[in-house]
């Protein structure tokens, strides 16, 4: 028997990791312009899956001071080729909040994202999409 | 922007360039296997590993841009090839029947990569420490992948070619632990919390018994002369200059210095 043909998929173990206590962040309790930013971010979907980036657990922080919004987010993995596109979508979403004229997006990898940071709603949508989570 | 200055800034930059250059250059080499790997599964898997390594390279090059005011052109596309500080292991062209070369190289590299990243978890430079965890999470799969292929090749008639790859690559793998000119600063400022000598010992304690148990013979590290070109000090093999020429060619051909004109404008 040729081992290359028979053992091809048996090697990798997938681990889902743990979600730190305060994650995922969903904007619960946010008010005013920050509430509006969260609502707008709920409308932004991951380019590869029809799930909101908030439900995927990618948004780490939203703050609005005066006319300026700041969003801290992460990516599911460091090599994400949609980074620039997502950053732009998030920036544009933040700019839709009333009174916001300037928005900055920063990418953070701490804590590192893992699938445990997806919300229950996000899991449901991922399952409907055909992913096992 | 960082408020670091002088020697500490030099130390952080040197560590970031070592990290970024290794990842970028090994990813460039991995991509050569796309459509040529021995199975469709391995074709996809190695392409994914390359994508991860490009992602890590981007992470560290980004930090150089965000905190130290470099441009992407300066850290990559228009940088003097003699200023790159990756280990020569990452730059070598593959041997002619090189799948064994790719597997051994990935195994030697990823094992060293984990040790180095673990020595950066408590880096005094917080932006490095903040990013290392995510990278470590992703690297685990690379090692499993390389190890699984090593095991498979050890029990096939490819064994001789894998042994040849071990002998060819081992001296170049040792350059992973060769110091660059700013190594003392990297240690003095706590940018990395372990010495290269300790990392090298830990690496040998892992790779030598593993390769040995699979029936491969590893050269005695005490008898191995490091290659003349060690990468870390900016000296490189001819393979590097060819690779550099290739991966920067599109950037050069795009001719960014000239304004873009629509074709009809000159008609």
Short mmCIF file of C-alpha atoms in Angstrom, two decimals:
data_model
loop_
_atom_site.label_atom_id
_atom_site.label_comp_id
_atom_site.label_asym_id
_atom_site.label_seq_id
_atom_site.Cartn_x
_atom_site.Cartn_y
_atom_site.Cartn_z
CA UNK A 1 0.00 0.00 0.00
CA UNK A 2 1.17 3.45 -0.76
CA UNK A 3 1.06 5.52 2.46
CA UNK A 4 0.85 8.74 0.53
CA UNK A 5 -2.55 7.73 -0.79
CA UNK A 6 -3.97 6.15 2.32
CA UNK A 7 -2.98 8.51 5.14
CA UNK A 8 -3.60 11.84 3.50
CA UNK A 9 -6.10 13.34 5.90
CA UNK A 10 -5.36 11.71 9.21
CA UNK A 11 -2.78 14.01 10.70
CA UNK A 12 -4.08 17.37 11.73
CA UNK A 13 -5.89 17.90 14.99
CA UNK A 14 -7.98 21.03 15.17
CA UNK A 15 -8.29 22.85 18.45
CA UNK A 16 -10.86 25.53 19.00
CA UNK A 17 -9.14 27.38 21.87
CA UNK A 18 -10.80 29.46 24.59
CA UNK A 19 -12.53 32.81 24.51
CA UNK A 20 -11.31 35.32 27.12
CA UNK A 21 -14.11 36.34 29.52
CA UNK A 22 -15.02 39.70 28.03
CA UNK A 23 -15.17 38.39 24.44
CA UNK A 24 -16.92 38.41 22.04
CA UNK A 25 -17.73 42.09 22.29
CA UNK A 26 -21.12 42.90 20.82
CA UNK A 27 -21.77 46.49 21.78
CA UNK A 28 -24.29 45.49 24.43
CA UNK A 29 -25.21 48.56 26.47
CA UNK A 30 -23.63 50.99 24.02
CA UNK A 31 -25.52 54.23 23.57
CA UNK A 32 -25.56 57.26 21.29
CA UNK A 33 -23.06 57.42 18.45
CA UNK A 34 -21.26 54.31 19.71
CA UNK A 35 -24.55 52.39 19.47
CA UNK A 36 -24.88 53.59 15.89
CA UNK A 37 -21.36 52.44 15.05
CA UNK A 38 -22.07 48.98 16.48
CA UNK A 39 -25.32 48.81 14.50
CA UNK A 40 -23.48 49.75 11.32
CA UNK A 41 -20.78 47.16 12.02
CA UNK A 42 -23.47 44.49 12.36
CA UNK A 43 -24.21 45.18 8.68
CA UNK A 44 -20.62 44.44 7.59
CA UNK A 45 -20.19 40.82 6.56
CA UNK A 46 -17.08 38.74 6.30
CA UNK A 47 -16.20 38.53 2.59
CA UNK A 48 -15.99 34.73 2.74
CA UNK A 49 -19.04 33.97 4.90
CA UNK A 50 -22.46 35.61 5.14
CA UNK A 51 -21.98 36.47 8.80
CA UNK A 52 -21.59 39.85 10.44
CA UNK A 53 -18.07 40.65 11.59
CA UNK A 54 -19.56 41.49 15.01
CA UNK A 55 -21.06 38.00 15.30
CA UNK A 56 -17.73 36.54 14.20
CA UNK A 57 -16.21 38.27 17.24
CA UNK A 58 -13.82 40.38 15.19
CA UNK A 59 -14.65 43.73 16.80
CA UNK A 60 -12.65 44.35 19.97
CA UNK A 61 -13.58 47.92 20.82
CA UNK A 62 -15.59 50.91 19.62
CA UNK A 63 -15.24 54.41 20.97
CA UNK A 64 -16.52 57.75 19.79
CA UNK A 65 -15.20 61.03 21.10
CA UNK A 66 -16.67 64.13 19.56
CA UNK A 67 -16.53 63.66 15.80
CA UNK A 68 -13.93 60.91 15.90
CA UNK A 69 -14.62 57.17 16.02
CA UNK A 70 -12.03 54.52 16.79
CA UNK A 71 -12.59 50.84 16.10
CA UNK A 72 -10.22 48.12 17.24
CA UNK A 73 -10.66 44.82 15.44
CA UNK A 74 -8.87 41.60 14.68
CA UNK A 75 -8.72 39.16 11.77
CA UNK A 76 -9.42 35.44 11.90
CA UNK A 77 -5.86 34.81 10.78
CA UNK A 78 -2.83 37.00 10.14
CA UNK A 79 -2.63 36.16 6.43
CA UNK A 80 -6.20 37.32 5.74
CA UNK A 81 -6.10 38.68 2.18
CA UNK A 82 -9.25 40.73 2.79
CA UNK A 83 -7.62 42.89 5.44
CA UNK A 84 -7.57 46.15 3.49
CA UNK A 85 -11.11 45.59 2.26
CA UNK A 86 -12.41 44.86 5.77
CA UNK A 87 -10.60 47.83 7.27
CA UNK A 88 -12.18 50.05 4.67
CA UNK A 89 -15.67 48.57 5.19
CA UNK A 90 -15.35 49.08 8.93
CA UNK A 91 -14.12 52.63 8.54
CA UNK A 92 -16.98 53.48 6.21
CA UNK A 93 -19.49 51.87 8.58
CA UNK A 94 -18.17 53.94 11.49
CA UNK A 95 -18.50 57.11 9.41
CA UNK A 96 -22.25 56.55 9.05
CA UNK A 97 -22.87 57.29 12.74
CA UNK A 98 -24.34 60.71 13.41
CA UNK A 99 -21.77 63.39 14.05
CA UNK A 100 -18.82 61.17 13.14
CA UNK A 101 -16.57 62.74 10.52
CA UNK A 102 -13.36 60.84 11.14
CA UNK A 103 -12.82 57.14 11.78
CA UNK A 104 -9.72 55.14 12.53
CA UNK A 105 -9.45 51.36 12.43
CA UNK A 106 -6.66 49.51 14.18
CA UNK A 107 -5.91 45.80 13.84
CA UNK A 108 -5.05 43.97 17.04
CA UNK A 109 -3.99 40.34 17.51
CA UNK A 110 -4.25 40.32 21.27
CA UNK A 111 -6.18 38.32 22.32
CA UNK A 112 -5.73 36.08 19.30
CA UNK A 113 -9.07 35.28 17.67
CA UNK A 114 -10.39 31.75 17.76
CA UNK A 115 -13.71 30.15 16.90
CA UNK A 116 -14.90 30.29 20.53
CA UNK A 117 -15.19 34.05 20.06
CA UNK A 118 -18.09 33.67 17.60
CA UNK A 119 -21.47 34.65 19.11
CA UNK A 120 -24.35 32.16 19.34
CA UNK A 121 -26.09 33.97 16.49
CA UNK A 122 -22.90 33.76 14.47
CA UNK A 123 -22.62 30.03 15.10
CA UNK A 124 -26.16 29.51 13.94
CA UNK A 125 -25.47 31.40 10.71
CA UNK A 126 -22.21 29.54 10.12
CA UNK A 127 -24.06 26.24 10.53
CA UNK A 128 -26.70 27.34 8.06
CA UNK A 129 -23.88 28.25 5.69
CA UNK A 130 -22.61 24.70 6.02
CA UNK A 131 -19.69 25.06 8.41
CA UNK A 132 -19.33 22.82 11.40
CA UNK A 133 -18.85 24.94 14.52
CA UNK B 1 5.28 56.11 16.12
CA UNK B 2 7.48 54.85 18.89
CA UNK B 3 9.38 57.05 21.28
CA UNK B 4 12.28 54.61 21.36
CA UNK B 5 15.57 56.04 20.32
CA UNK B 6 19.16 55.10 19.70
CA UNK B 7 20.30 51.61 20.54
CA UNK B 8 16.94 50.30 21.76
CA UNK B 9 15.31 51.26 18.52
CA UNK B 10 18.10 49.55 16.60
CA UNK B 11 17.56 46.41 18.63
CA UNK B 12 13.81 46.27 17.96
CA UNK B 13 14.28 46.97 14.26
CA UNK B 14 16.94 44.26 13.96
CA UNK B 15 14.68 41.69 15.63
CA UNK B 16 11.70 42.68 13.47
CA UNK B 17 13.69 42.44 10.26
CA UNK B 18 15.03 38.99 11.21
CA UNK B 19 11.47 37.82 11.82
CA UNK B 20 9.88 39.43 8.78
CA UNK B 21 12.61 38.53 6.32
CA UNK B 22 12.68 34.84 7.34
CA UNK B 23 8.91 34.56 6.95
CA UNK B 24 8.72 36.46 3.71
CA UNK B 25 11.55 34.61 1.98
CA UNK B 26 10.50 31.11 3.03
CA UNK B 27 6.97 31.90 1.85
CA UNK B 28 8.35 32.99 -1.53
CA UNK B 29 10.09 29.62 -1.83
CA UNK B 30 7.03 27.64 -0.71
CA UNK B 31 4.88 29.22 -3.40
CA UNK B 32 7.09 27.58 -6.03
CA UNK B 33 5.38 24.32 -5.09
CA UNK B 34 1.93 25.47 -6.11
CA UNK B 35 0.63 23.09 -8.76
CA UNK B 36 3.80 20.94 -8.40
CA UNK B 37 3.36 19.35 -4.98
CA UNK B 38 2.93 15.55 -5.08
CA UNK B 39 -0.76 15.46 -4.11
CA UNK B 40 -3.62 17.93 -4.42
CA UNK B 41 -3.91 17.93 -0.64
CA UNK B 42 -0.25 18.88 -0.22
CA UNK B 43 -0.55 21.48 -2.95
CA UNK B 44 -3.32 23.23 -1.02
CA UNK B 45 -1.68 22.73 2.34
CA UNK B 46 1.66 24.20 1.35
CA UNK B 47 -0.07 27.13 -0.34
CA UNK B 48 -1.84 27.73 2.98
CA UNK B 49 1.39 27.54 4.93
CA UNK B 50 2.90 30.06 2.52
CA UNK B 51 -0.09 32.33 3.00
CA UNK B 52 0.33 32.16 6.77
CA UNK B 53 4.02 33.00 6.49
CA UNK B 54 3.25 35.95 4.21
CA UNK B 55 0.72 37.03 6.82
CA UNK B 56 3.35 36.89 9.54
CA UNK B 57 5.82 38.77 7.37
CA UNK B 58 3.16 41.44 6.80
CA UNK B 59 2.53 41.65 10.54
CA UNK B 60 6.17 42.40 11.30
CA UNK B 61 6.76 44.64 8.26
CA UNK B 62 3.61 46.56 9.25
CA UNK B 63 5.04 47.13 12.69
CA UNK B 64 8.21 48.54 11.13
CA UNK B 65 6.02 50.89 9.12
CA UNK B 66 3.67 51.87 11.95
CA UNK B 67 6.25 52.35 14.68
CA UNK B 68 9.45 53.19 12.85
CA UNK B 69 8.25 55.23 9.92
CA UNK B 70 9.36 52.95 7.10
CA UNK B 71 7.38 52.57 3.90
CA UNK B 72 6.47 49.21 2.38
CA UNK B 73 8.85 49.97 -0.48
CA UNK B 74 11.67 50.56 1.97
CA UNK B 75 11.14 47.34 3.92
CA UNK B 76 10.54 45.15 0.91
CA UNK B 77 10.21 46.16 -2.73
CA UNK B 78 13.06 48.62 -3.05
CA UNK B 79 15.29 47.39 -0.27
CA UNK B 80 18.87 46.48 -1.14
CA UNK B 81 19.02 42.67 -1.32
CA UNK B 82 22.19 42.87 0.76
CA UNK B 83 20.22 44.48 3.59
CA UNK B 84 17.94 41.47 4.11
CA UNK B 85 18.78 39.43 7.22
CA UNK B 86 16.91 36.13 6.71
CA UNK B 87 18.78 32.89 7.34
CA UNK B 88 20.19 31.26 4.20
CA UNK B 89 18.01 28.19 4.91
CA UNK B 90 15.02 30.17 3.68
CA UNK B 91 16.53 31.45 0.45
CA UNK B 92 18.10 28.37 -1.15
CA UNK B 93 16.59 27.16 -4.40
CA UNK B 94 15.12 23.68 -4.08
CA UNK B 95 17.19 20.71 -5.07
CA UNK B 96 16.17 19.18 -8.43
CA UNK B 97 13.80 16.55 -7.06
CA UNK B 98 13.06 18.77 -4.15
CA UNK B 99 9.88 17.67 -2.36
CA UNK B 100 12.03 16.09 0.34
CA UNK B 101 13.93 19.38 0.45
CA UNK B 102 10.69 21.30 0.96
CA UNK B 103 9.56 18.95 3.73
CA UNK B 104 12.89 18.94 5.58
CA UNK B 105 13.25 22.69 5.20
CA UNK B 106 9.77 23.31 6.57
CA UNK B 107 10.43 20.99 9.49
CA UNK B 108 13.78 22.55 10.42
CA UNK B 109 12.42 26.06 9.99
CA UNK B 110 9.13 25.68 11.81
CA UNK B 111 10.75 23.98 14.77
CA UNK B 112 13.14 26.91 15.11
CA UNK B 113 10.30 29.34 14.53
CA UNK B 114 8.32 28.08 17.51
CA UNK B 115 11.33 28.39 19.84
CA UNK B 116 12.07 31.90 18.66
CA UNK B 117 8.46 33.04 19.01
CA UNK B 118 8.26 31.59 22.51
CA UNK B 119 11.35 33.65 23.37
CA UNK B 120 9.43 36.75 22.23
CA UNK B 121 6.28 36.19 24.31
CA UNK B 122 7.80 38.26 27.13
CA UNK B 123 9.55 40.74 24.86
CA UNK B 124 10.20 44.11 26.48
CA UNK B 125 8.78 45.64 23.33
CA UNK B 126 5.04 45.29 23.92
CA UNK B 127 3.90 45.48 20.27
CA UNK B 128 5.94 42.32 19.57
CA UNK B 129 4.61 40.51 22.64
CA UNK B 130 1.02 41.47 21.69
CA UNK B 131 1.29 39.80 18.29
CA UNK B 132 3.29 36.68 19.05
CA UNK B 133 0.45 34.62 20.53
CA UNK B 134 -1.61 34.66 17.36
CA UNK B 135 1.41 33.72 15.26
CA UNK B 136 2.29 30.85 17.60
CA UNK B 137 -1.29 29.53 17.31
CA UNK B 138 -0.96 29.40 13.54
CA UNK B 139 2.50 27.86 13.50
CA UNK B 140 1.38 24.70 15.27
CA UNK B 141 -0.29 23.41 12.12
CA UNK B 142 2.85 23.99 10.08
CA UNK B 143 4.88 21.73 12.34
CA UNK B 144 2.24 18.99 12.31
CA UNK B 145 2.18 19.17 8.55
CA UNK B 146 5.96 19.01 8.12
CA UNK B 147 6.28 16.20 10.68
CA UNK B 148 3.54 14.14 9.06
CA UNK B 149 5.31 14.35 5.70
CA UNK B 150 8.68 13.53 7.23
CA UNK B 151 7.16 10.38 8.69
CA UNK B 152 5.60 9.43 5.39
CA UNK B 153 8.76 9.98 3.37
CA UNK B 154 10.84 8.06 5.93
CA UNK B 155 8.95 4.89 5.06
CA UNK B 156 9.11 5.24 1.27
CA UNK B 157 11.83 4.94 -1.32
CA UNK B 158 12.26 8.72 -1.06
CA UNK B 159 14.30 8.12 2.07
CA UNK B 160 17.63 8.65 0.30
CA UNK B 161 16.56 11.97 -1.12
CA UNK B 162 15.35 13.13 2.28
CA UNK B 163 18.71 12.16 3.77
CA UNK B 164 20.44 14.19 1.04
CA UNK B 165 18.20 17.15 1.91
CA UNK B 166 19.07 16.84 5.61
CA UNK B 167 22.77 16.94 4.77
CA UNK B 168 22.42 19.83 2.37
CA UNK B 169 20.14 21.97 4.55
CA UNK B 170 21.51 21.35 8.03
CA UNK B 171 24.44 23.83 7.84
CA UNK B 172 22.08 26.46 6.46
CA UNK B 173 19.55 25.74 9.19
CA UNK B 174 22.25 26.53 11.76
CA UNK B 175 22.40 30.05 10.32
CA UNK B 176 18.95 30.56 11.85
CA UNK B 177 20.87 30.98 15.10
CA UNK B 178 23.73 33.08 13.71
CA UNK B 179 23.94 36.52 15.29
CA UNK B 180 23.48 39.74 13.36
CA UNK B 181 25.46 42.87 14.19
CA UNK B 182 22.86 44.02 16.76
CA UNK B 183 22.47 40.75 18.66
CA UNK B 184 23.97 42.10 21.89
CA UNK B 185 21.52 44.99 21.84
CA UNK B 186 18.58 42.62 21.25
CA UNK B 187 19.54 40.75 24.41
CA UNK B 188 20.55 43.78 26.49
CA UNK B 189 17.19 45.45 25.97
CA UNK B 190 15.23 42.24 26.51
CA UNK B 191 13.67 42.31 23.06
CA UNK B 192 14.16 38.53 23.00
CA UNK B 193 14.45 36.75 26.32
CA UNK B 194 16.66 33.85 25.27
CA UNK B 195 20.12 33.77 23.73
CA UNK B 196 20.67 32.37 20.26
CA UNK B 197 22.99 29.75 21.76
CA UNK B 198 20.19 28.50 24.05
CA UNK B 199 17.66 28.49 21.21
CA UNK B 200 20.12 26.52 19.09
CA UNK B 201 20.58 23.93 21.84
CA UNK B 202 16.83 23.54 22.30
CA UNK B 203 16.37 23.21 18.57
CA UNK B 204 19.07 20.54 18.33
CA UNK B 205 17.47 18.70 21.26
CA UNK B 206 14.27 18.48 19.20
CA UNK B 207 15.32 17.97 15.60
CA UNK B 208 18.25 15.59 16.09
CA UNK B 209 16.33 12.89 18.04
CA UNK B 210 13.31 13.26 15.77
CA UNK B 211 15.27 12.82 12.54
CA UNK B 212 17.31 10.10 14.17
CA UNK B 213 14.19 8.17 15.19
CA UNK B 214 12.96 8.28 11.60
CA UNK B 215 16.19 6.70 10.41
CA UNK B 216 17.96 9.79 9.13
CA UNK B 217 21.52 10.68 10.04
CA UNK B 218 22.08 14.23 11.21
CA UNK B 219 25.59 15.67 10.89
CA UNK B 220 27.30 16.33 14.22
CA UNK B 221 26.67 20.05 14.76
CA UNK B 222 30.15 20.46 16.27
CA UNK B 223 31.67 19.24 13.00
CA UNK B 224 29.49 21.35 10.72
CA UNK B 225 31.11 24.44 9.29
CA UNK B 226 28.61 27.26 8.83
CA UNK B 227 28.21 28.36 5.21
CA UNK B 228 30.25 31.38 4.15
CA UNK B 229 27.01 33.26 3.59
CA UNK B 230 24.98 33.37 6.82
CA UNK B 231 22.16 35.69 5.91
CA UNK B 232 21.94 37.37 9.30
CA UNK B 233 24.84 39.70 8.50
CA UNK B 234 23.58 40.52 5.00
CA UNK B 235 25.75 37.94 3.23
CA UNK B 236 23.71 35.64 0.98
CA UNK B 237 24.00 32.85 -1.55
CA UNK B 238 23.57 33.48 -5.28
CA UNK B 239 20.14 31.86 -5.03
CA UNK B 240 18.96 34.85 -3.02
CA UNK B 241 19.90 37.41 -5.63
CA UNK B 242 17.98 35.44 -8.27
CA UNK B 243 14.95 35.15 -6.01
CA UNK B 244 15.07 38.84 -5.10
CA UNK B 245 15.24 39.79 -8.76
CA UNK B 246 12.20 37.60 -9.45
CA UNK B 247 9.94 38.74 -6.62
CA UNK B 248 10.63 42.44 -7.11
CA UNK B 249 10.28 42.35 -10.90
CA UNK B 250 6.55 43.07 -11.04
CA UNK B 251 6.98 46.01 -8.70
CA UNK B 252 9.69 47.41 -10.94
CA UNK B 253 7.72 46.79 -14.12
CA UNK B 254 4.72 48.67 -12.74
CA UNK B 255 6.84 51.76 -13.05
CA UNK B 256 5.40 53.68 -10.11
CA UNK B 257 7.63 56.65 -10.81
CA UNK B 258 5.71 57.56 -13.94
CA UNK B 259 2.17 58.89 -13.80
CA UNK B 260 -0.47 56.43 -14.92
CA UNK B 261 -2.06 57.34 -18.23
CA UNK B 262 -5.12 55.90 -19.84
CA UNK B 263 -4.31 54.17 -23.10
CA UNK B 264 -6.51 56.58 -25.05
CA UNK B 265 -4.63 59.61 -23.80
CA UNK B 266 -1.74 59.06 -26.16
CA UNK B 267 -3.81 57.79 -29.04
#
